[in-house]
Amino acid sequence: MKVSELFTVDGYGVLVTGGASGLGLAYAEALAENGARVTILDAHEARVTEETARLKGRGFDVRGRVLDVTDHRALDAAFDEAVEAYGRLDVVFANAGIDPGPGFVGAWVGAERPRVAAGALENYTDERWNRVIDINLNGVFATLRAAREVVTMMRPERRGFIWRAAARSVANTPFKLISITRFQRSSV
């Protein structure tokens, strides 16, 4: 059975943060391949340009914009632009995130799991910690907040989804302040 036989996204307006690589790009491409109109937001200009051009070259309705999710005003403006371009948004995927760097323990080697000095709590800088929190937590919050008006538009139609994702690397932080599931879907 093909994905297109399970559900239809033809004509849906979609916005994906962290959409120029990895899971975000795969999600954007799968939806575009099945007829969705997709806006890719990502902080990496070269990747946004390259992937948007590649997907457009395949005939998909895709827009790209360079954006850092820590710039909340720019994020709000990107949502407004997507709504203006598509007339609506049906799906928002809050996917932007960064790797926090090495954790305090390494991979299993035989029966042991060695310590990693660079990931030890005493070596974890405030700048590194704050950047991870700004993107992986505050960026998701800002994306969901920016989607608030989209949710208002979704409700009368009784359709639409907001997804959020978190990198598995969150488990490698020196302590787990944040518990985030791999996917959490909120249907409207």
PDB file of C-alpha atoms in Angstrom:
ATOM      1  CA  MET A   1       0.000   0.000   0.000  1.00  0.00           C
ATOM      2  CA  LYS A   2       1.275   3.484  -0.841  1.00  0.00           C
ATOM      3  CA  VAL A   3       1.181   6.467   1.510  1.00  0.00           C
ATOM      4  CA  SER A   4      -1.024   8.303  -0.992  1.00  0.00           C
ATOM      5  CA  GLU A   5      -3.624   5.547  -0.583  1.00  0.00           C
ATOM      6  CA  LEU A   6      -3.742   6.028   3.212  1.00  0.00           C
ATOM      7  CA  PHE A   7      -4.435   9.747   3.265  1.00  0.00           C
ATOM      8  CA  THR A   8      -4.543  12.760   1.011  1.00  0.00           C
ATOM      9  CA  VAL A   9      -2.642  15.985   1.468  1.00  0.00           C
ATOM     10  CA  ASP A  10      -3.271  17.341  -2.015  1.00  0.00           C
ATOM     11  CA  GLY A  11      -3.510  21.129  -1.791  1.00  0.00           C
ATOM     12  CA  TYR A  12      -2.656  21.267   1.910  1.00  0.00           C
ATOM     13  CA  GLY A  13      -0.550  24.197   3.110  1.00  0.00           C
ATOM     14  CA  VAL A  14       2.403  22.937   5.151  1.00  0.00           C
ATOM     15  CA  LEU A  15       5.153  24.685   7.123  1.00  0.00           C
ATOM     16  CA  VAL A  16       8.240  22.787   8.346  1.00  0.00           C
ATOM     17  CA  THR A  17      10.911  24.256  10.614  1.00  0.00           C
ATOM     18  CA  GLY A  18      14.300  22.570  10.306  1.00  0.00           C
ATOM     19  CA  GLY A  19      13.073  21.532   6.866  1.00  0.00           C
ATOM     20  CA  ALA A  20      16.299  21.653   4.849  1.00  0.00           C
ATOM     21  CA  SER A  21      17.819  18.406   6.139  1.00  0.00           C
ATOM     22  CA  GLY A  22      17.150  15.182   7.994  1.00  0.00           C
ATOM     23  CA  LEU A  23      13.695  14.327   9.244  1.00  0.00           C
ATOM     24  CA  GLY A  24      12.276  17.764   8.390  1.00  0.00           C
ATOM     25  CA  LEU A  25      13.390  17.469   4.756  1.00  0.00           C
ATOM     26  CA  ALA A  26      12.047  13.916   4.499  1.00  0.00           C
ATOM     27  CA  TYR A  27       8.697  15.058   5.887  1.00  0.00           C
ATOM     28  CA  ALA A  28       8.572  18.104   3.573  1.00  0.00           C
ATOM     29  CA  GLU A  29       9.471  16.000   0.550  1.00  0.00           C
ATOM     30  CA  ALA A  30       6.952  13.247   1.326  1.00  0.00           C
ATOM     31  CA  LEU A  31       4.130  15.757   1.703  1.00  0.00           C
ATOM     32  CA  ALA A  32       5.151  17.729  -1.409  1.00  0.00           C
ATOM     33  CA  GLU A  33       5.383  14.494  -3.384  1.00  0.00           C
ATOM     34  CA  ASN A  34       1.775  13.829  -2.439  1.00  0.00           C
ATOM     35  CA  GLY A  35       0.481  17.245  -3.515  1.00  0.00           C
ATOM     36  CA  ALA A  36       0.996  19.478  -0.475  1.00  0.00           C
ATOM     37  CA  ARG A  37       2.289  23.034  -0.835  1.00  0.00           C
ATOM     38  CA  VAL A  38       5.267  23.213   1.502  1.00  0.00           C
ATOM     39  CA  THR A  39       7.255  26.036   3.096  1.00  0.00           C
ATOM     40  CA  ILE A  40      10.680  24.948   4.342  1.00  0.00           C
ATOM     41  CA  LEU A  41      12.202  27.086   7.098  1.00  0.00           C
ATOM     42  CA  ASP A  42      15.803  26.498   8.127  1.00  0.00           C
ATOM     43  CA  ALA A  43      18.801  28.466   9.394  1.00  0.00           C
ATOM     44  CA  HIS A  44      21.191  27.024   6.786  1.00  0.00           C
ATOM     45  CA  GLU A  45      20.988  29.206   3.688  1.00  0.00           C
ATOM     46  CA  ALA A  46      22.850  26.893   1.303  1.00  0.00           C
ATOM     47  CA  ARG A  47      20.690  23.897   2.278  1.00  0.00           C
ATOM     48  CA  VAL A  48      17.459  25.901   1.949  1.00  0.00           C
ATOM     49  CA  THR A  49      18.476  27.099  -1.515  1.00  0.00           C
ATOM     50  CA  GLU A  50      19.707  23.681  -2.651  1.00  0.00           C
ATOM     51  CA  GLU A  51      16.774  21.634  -1.370  1.00  0.00           C
ATOM     52  CA  THR A  52      14.110  24.117  -2.456  1.00  0.00           C
ATOM     53  CA  ALA A  53      15.579  24.146  -5.980  1.00  0.00           C
ATOM     54  CA  ARG A  54      15.817  20.330  -6.026  1.00  0.00           C
ATOM     55  CA  LEU A  55      12.202  19.873  -4.945  1.00  0.00           C
ATOM     56  CA  LYS A  56      10.927  22.542  -7.334  1.00  0.00           C
ATOM     57  CA  GLY A  57      12.902  20.755 -10.068  1.00  0.00           C
ATOM     58  CA  ARG A  58      10.816  17.670  -9.361  1.00  0.00           C
ATOM     59  CA  GLY A  59       7.707  19.780  -9.972  1.00  0.00           C
ATOM     60  CA  PHE A  60       6.708  20.241  -6.340  1.00  0.00           C
ATOM     61  CA  ASP A  61       5.109  23.397  -4.946  1.00  0.00           C
ATOM     62  CA  VAL A  62       7.802  24.297  -2.418  1.00  0.00           C
ATOM     63  CA  ARG A  63       8.985  27.595  -0.944  1.00  0.00           C
ATOM     64  CA  GLY A  64      12.088  28.067   1.179  1.00  0.00           C
ATOM     65  CA  ARG A  65      13.106  30.727   3.644  1.00  0.00           C
ATOM     66  CA  VAL A  66      16.231  31.132   5.714  1.00  0.00           C
ATOM     67  CA  LEU A  67      15.143  31.552   9.309  1.00  0.00           C
ATOM     68  CA  ASP A  68      16.462  30.910  12.805  1.00  0.00           C
ATOM     69  CA  VAL A  69      13.636  29.805  15.117  1.00  0.00           C
ATOM     70  CA  THR A  70      15.126  31.930  17.887  1.00  0.00           C
ATOM     71  CA  ASP A  71      14.023  35.012  15.892  1.00  0.00           C
ATOM     72  CA  HIS A  72      10.398  34.909  16.972  1.00  0.00           C
ATOM     73  CA  ARG A  73       9.271  37.952  14.960  1.00  0.00           C
ATOM     74  CA  ALA A  74      10.721  36.452  11.776  1.00  0.00           C
ATOM     75  CA  LEU A  75       9.007  33.162  12.606  1.00  0.00           C
ATOM     76  CA  ASP A  76       5.647  34.923  13.021  1.00  0.00           C
ATOM     77  CA  ALA A  77       6.217  36.714   9.684  1.00  0.00           C
ATOM     78  CA  ALA A  78       7.042  33.402   7.970  1.00  0.00           C
ATOM     79  CA  PHE A  79       3.730  31.966   9.150  1.00  0.00           C
ATOM     80  CA  ASP A  80       1.905  35.033   7.823  1.00  0.00           C
ATOM     81  CA  GLU A  81       3.673  34.678   4.465  1.00  0.00           C
ATOM     82  CA  ALA A  82       2.793  30.988   4.206  1.00  0.00           C
ATOM     83  CA  VAL A  83      -0.866  31.679   4.991  1.00  0.00           C
ATOM     84  CA  GLU A  84      -0.882  34.468   2.408  1.00  0.00           C
ATOM     85  CA  ALA A  85       0.765  32.241  -0.219  1.00  0.00           C
ATOM     86  CA  TYR A  86      -1.469  29.202   0.357  1.00  0.00           C
ATOM     87  CA  GLY A  87      -4.644  30.795   1.670  1.00  0.00           C
ATOM     88  CA  ARG A  88      -4.433  28.435   4.635  1.00  0.00           C
ATOM     89  CA  LEU A  89      -2.138  26.164   6.615  1.00  0.00           C
ATOM     90  CA  ASP A  90      -3.164  22.632   7.410  1.00  0.00           C
ATOM     91  CA  VAL A  91       0.020  21.159   8.833  1.00  0.00           C
ATOM     92  CA  VAL A  92       2.812  22.624  10.967  1.00  0.00           C
ATOM     93  CA  PHE A  93       5.884  20.517  11.791  1.00  0.00           C
ATOM     94  CA  ALA A  94       8.001  22.020  14.595  1.00  0.00           C
ATOM     95  CA  ASN A  95      11.174  20.146  13.760  1.00  0.00           C
ATOM     96  CA  ALA A  96      14.088  22.584  14.158  1.00  0.00           C
ATOM     97  CA  GLY A  97      16.701  21.385  16.609  1.00  0.00           C
ATOM     98  CA  ILE A  98      20.418  21.105  17.183  1.00  0.00           C
ATOM     99  CA  ASP A  99      22.707  18.463  18.602  1.00  0.00           C
ATOM    100  CA  PRO A 100      23.734  19.396  22.154  1.00  0.00           C
ATOM    101  CA  GLY A 101      27.210  17.988  21.602  1.00  0.00           C
ATOM    102  CA  PRO A 102      28.802  15.024  23.319  1.00  0.00           C
ATOM    103  CA  GLY A 103      27.071  13.520  26.291  1.00  0.00           C
ATOM    104  CA  PHE A 104      28.824  12.595  29.511  1.00  0.00           C
ATOM    105  CA  VAL A 105      29.000   8.912  28.574  1.00  0.00           C
ATOM    106  CA  GLY A 106      30.090   7.332  25.322  1.00  0.00           C
ATOM    107  CA  ALA A 107      28.770   4.354  23.411  1.00  0.00           C
ATOM    108  CA  TRP A 108      28.940   0.892  24.915  1.00  0.00           C
ATOM    109  CA  VAL A 109      32.303  -0.785  24.424  1.00  0.00           C
ATOM    110  CA  GLY A 110      31.902  -4.378  25.493  1.00  0.00           C
ATOM    111  CA  ALA A 111      30.454  -4.323  28.994  1.00  0.00           C
ATOM    112  CA  GLU A 112      31.586  -0.748  29.713  1.00  0.00           C
ATOM    113  CA  ARG A 113      30.386   2.703  28.831  1.00  0.00           C
ATOM    114  CA  PRO A 114      33.287   5.168  29.041  1.00  0.00           C
ATOM    115  CA  ARG A 115      32.982   8.718  30.346  1.00  0.00           C
ATOM    116  CA  VAL A 116      33.377  11.580  27.852  1.00  0.00           C
ATOM    117  CA  ALA A 117      35.196  14.545  29.386  1.00  0.00           C
ATOM    118  CA  ALA A 118      33.820  17.090  26.884  1.00  0.00           C
ATOM    119  CA  GLY A 119      30.279  16.195  27.906  1.00  0.00           C
ATOM    120  CA  ALA A 120      30.864  16.284  31.647  1.00  0.00           C
ATOM    121  CA  LEU A 121      28.688  18.752  33.528  1.00  0.00           C
ATOM    122  CA  GLU A 122      31.668  20.806  34.668  1.00  0.00           C
ATOM    123  CA  ASN A 123      32.745  21.231  31.023  1.00  0.00           C
ATOM    124  CA  TYR A 124      29.308  22.061  29.637  1.00  0.00           C
ATOM    125  CA  THR A 125      29.358  25.836  29.023  1.00  0.00           C
ATOM    126  CA  ASP A 126      26.471  28.212  29.619  1.00  0.00           C
ATOM    127  CA  GLU A 127      26.688  29.313  25.971  1.00  0.00           C
ATOM    128  CA  ARG A 128      26.320  25.740  24.722  1.00  0.00           C
ATOM    129  CA  TRP A 129      23.464  24.987  27.107  1.00  0.00           C
ATOM    130  CA  ASN A 130      21.614  28.232  26.304  1.00  0.00           C
ATOM    131  CA  ARG A 131      21.909  27.703  22.525  1.00  0.00           C
ATOM    132  CA  VAL A 132      20.429  24.201  22.846  1.00  0.00           C
ATOM    133  CA  ILE A 133      17.563  25.498  25.013  1.00  0.00           C
ATOM    134  CA  ASP A 134      16.942  28.491  22.719  1.00  0.00           C
ATOM    135  CA  ILE A 135      16.541  26.301  19.661  1.00  0.00           C
ATOM    136  CA  ASN A 136      15.287  22.937  20.940  1.00  0.00           C
ATOM    137  CA  LEU A 137      12.858  24.240  23.533  1.00  0.00           C
ATOM    138  CA  ASN A 138      12.146  27.934  22.966  1.00  0.00           C
ATOM    139  CA  GLY A 139      12.147  27.464  19.177  1.00  0.00           C
ATOM    140  CA  VAL A 140       9.493  24.759  19.443  1.00  0.00           C
ATOM    141  CA  PHE A 141       7.453  26.971  21.780  1.00  0.00           C
ATOM    142  CA  ALA A 142       7.725  29.927  19.365  1.00  0.00           C
ATOM    143  CA  THR A 143       6.682  27.709  16.452  1.00  0.00           C
ATOM    144  CA  LEU A 144       3.641  26.429  18.317  1.00  0.00           C
ATOM    145  CA  ARG A 145       2.752  29.946  19.410  1.00  0.00           C
ATOM    146  CA  ALA A 146       3.083  31.206  15.828  1.00  0.00           C
ATOM    147  CA  ALA A 147       0.726  28.414  14.817  1.00  0.00           C
ATOM    148  CA  ARG A 148      -2.010  29.727  17.147  1.00  0.00           C
ATOM    149  CA  GLU A 149      -3.708  31.679  14.379  1.00  0.00           C
ATOM    150  CA  VAL A 150      -3.374  28.708  12.092  1.00  0.00           C
ATOM    151  CA  VAL A 151      -5.185  26.593  14.678  1.00  0.00           C
ATOM    152  CA  THR A 152      -8.014  29.122  14.659  1.00  0.00           C
ATOM    153  CA  MET A 153      -8.229  28.681  10.885  1.00  0.00           C
ATOM    154  CA  MET A 154      -8.103  24.865  11.196  1.00  0.00           C
ATOM    155  CA  ARG A 155     -10.904  24.472  13.734  1.00  0.00           C
ATOM    156  CA  PRO A 156     -13.887  25.426  11.545  1.00  0.00           C
ATOM    157  CA  GLU A 157     -12.639  22.960   8.911  1.00  0.00           C
ATOM    158  CA  ARG A 158     -12.183  20.283  11.603  1.00  0.00           C
ATOM    159  CA  ARG A 159      -8.848  19.321  10.111  1.00  0.00           C
ATOM    160  CA  GLY A 160      -5.159  20.045  10.453  1.00  0.00           C
ATOM    161  CA  PHE A 161      -2.182  18.854  12.432  1.00  0.00           C
ATOM    162  CA  ILE A 162       0.642  20.317  14.440  1.00  0.00           C
ATOM    163  CA  TRP A 163       3.616  17.980  14.917  1.00  0.00           C
ATOM    164  CA  ARG A 164       6.734  18.480  16.964  1.00  0.00           C
ATOM    165  CA  ALA A 165       9.897  16.429  16.945  1.00  0.00           C
ATOM    166  CA  ALA A 166      12.990  16.249  19.103  1.00  0.00           C
ATOM    167  CA  ALA A 167      16.369  14.847  18.268  1.00  0.00           C
ATOM    168  CA  ARG A 168      17.329  11.674  20.058  1.00  0.00           C
ATOM    169  CA  SER A 169      20.525  13.459  21.025  1.00  0.00           C
ATOM    170  CA  VAL A 170      18.584  15.193  23.801  1.00  0.00           C
ATOM    171  CA  ALA A 171      19.278  11.994  25.748  1.00  0.00           C
ATOM    172  CA  ASN A 172      23.004  12.772  25.595  1.00  0.00           C
ATOM    173  CA  THR A 173      22.815  15.970  27.647  1.00  0.00           C
ATOM    174  CA  PRO A 174      24.550  15.864  31.040  1.00  0.00           C
ATOM    175  CA  PHE A 175      21.204  15.787  32.766  1.00  0.00           C
ATOM    176  CA  LYS A 176      17.739  15.361  31.367  1.00  0.00           C
ATOM    177  CA  LEU A 177      15.878  18.525  32.278  1.00  0.00           C
ATOM    178  CA  ILE A 178      13.606  18.173  29.301  1.00  0.00           C
ATOM    179  CA  SER A 179      11.565  15.129  28.503  1.00  0.00           C
ATOM    180  CA  ILE A 180      10.411  15.251  24.913  1.00  0.00           C
ATOM    181  CA  THR A 181       8.750  12.521  22.908  1.00  0.00           C
ATOM    182  CA  ARG A 182       9.927  11.728  19.394  1.00  0.00           C
ATOM    183  CA  PHE A 183       6.629  12.842  17.924  1.00  0.00           C
ATOM    184  CA  GLN A 184       3.624  14.426  19.454  1.00  0.00           C
ATOM    185  CA  ARG A 185       0.653  15.088  17.250  1.00  0.00           C
ATOM    186  CA  SER A 186      -1.992  17.580  18.140  1.00  0.00           C
ATOM    187  CA  SER A 187      -4.987  17.318  15.914  1.00  0.00           C
ATOM    188  CA  VAL A 188      -7.394  20.161  15.835  1.00  0.00           C
TER     189      VAL A 188
END
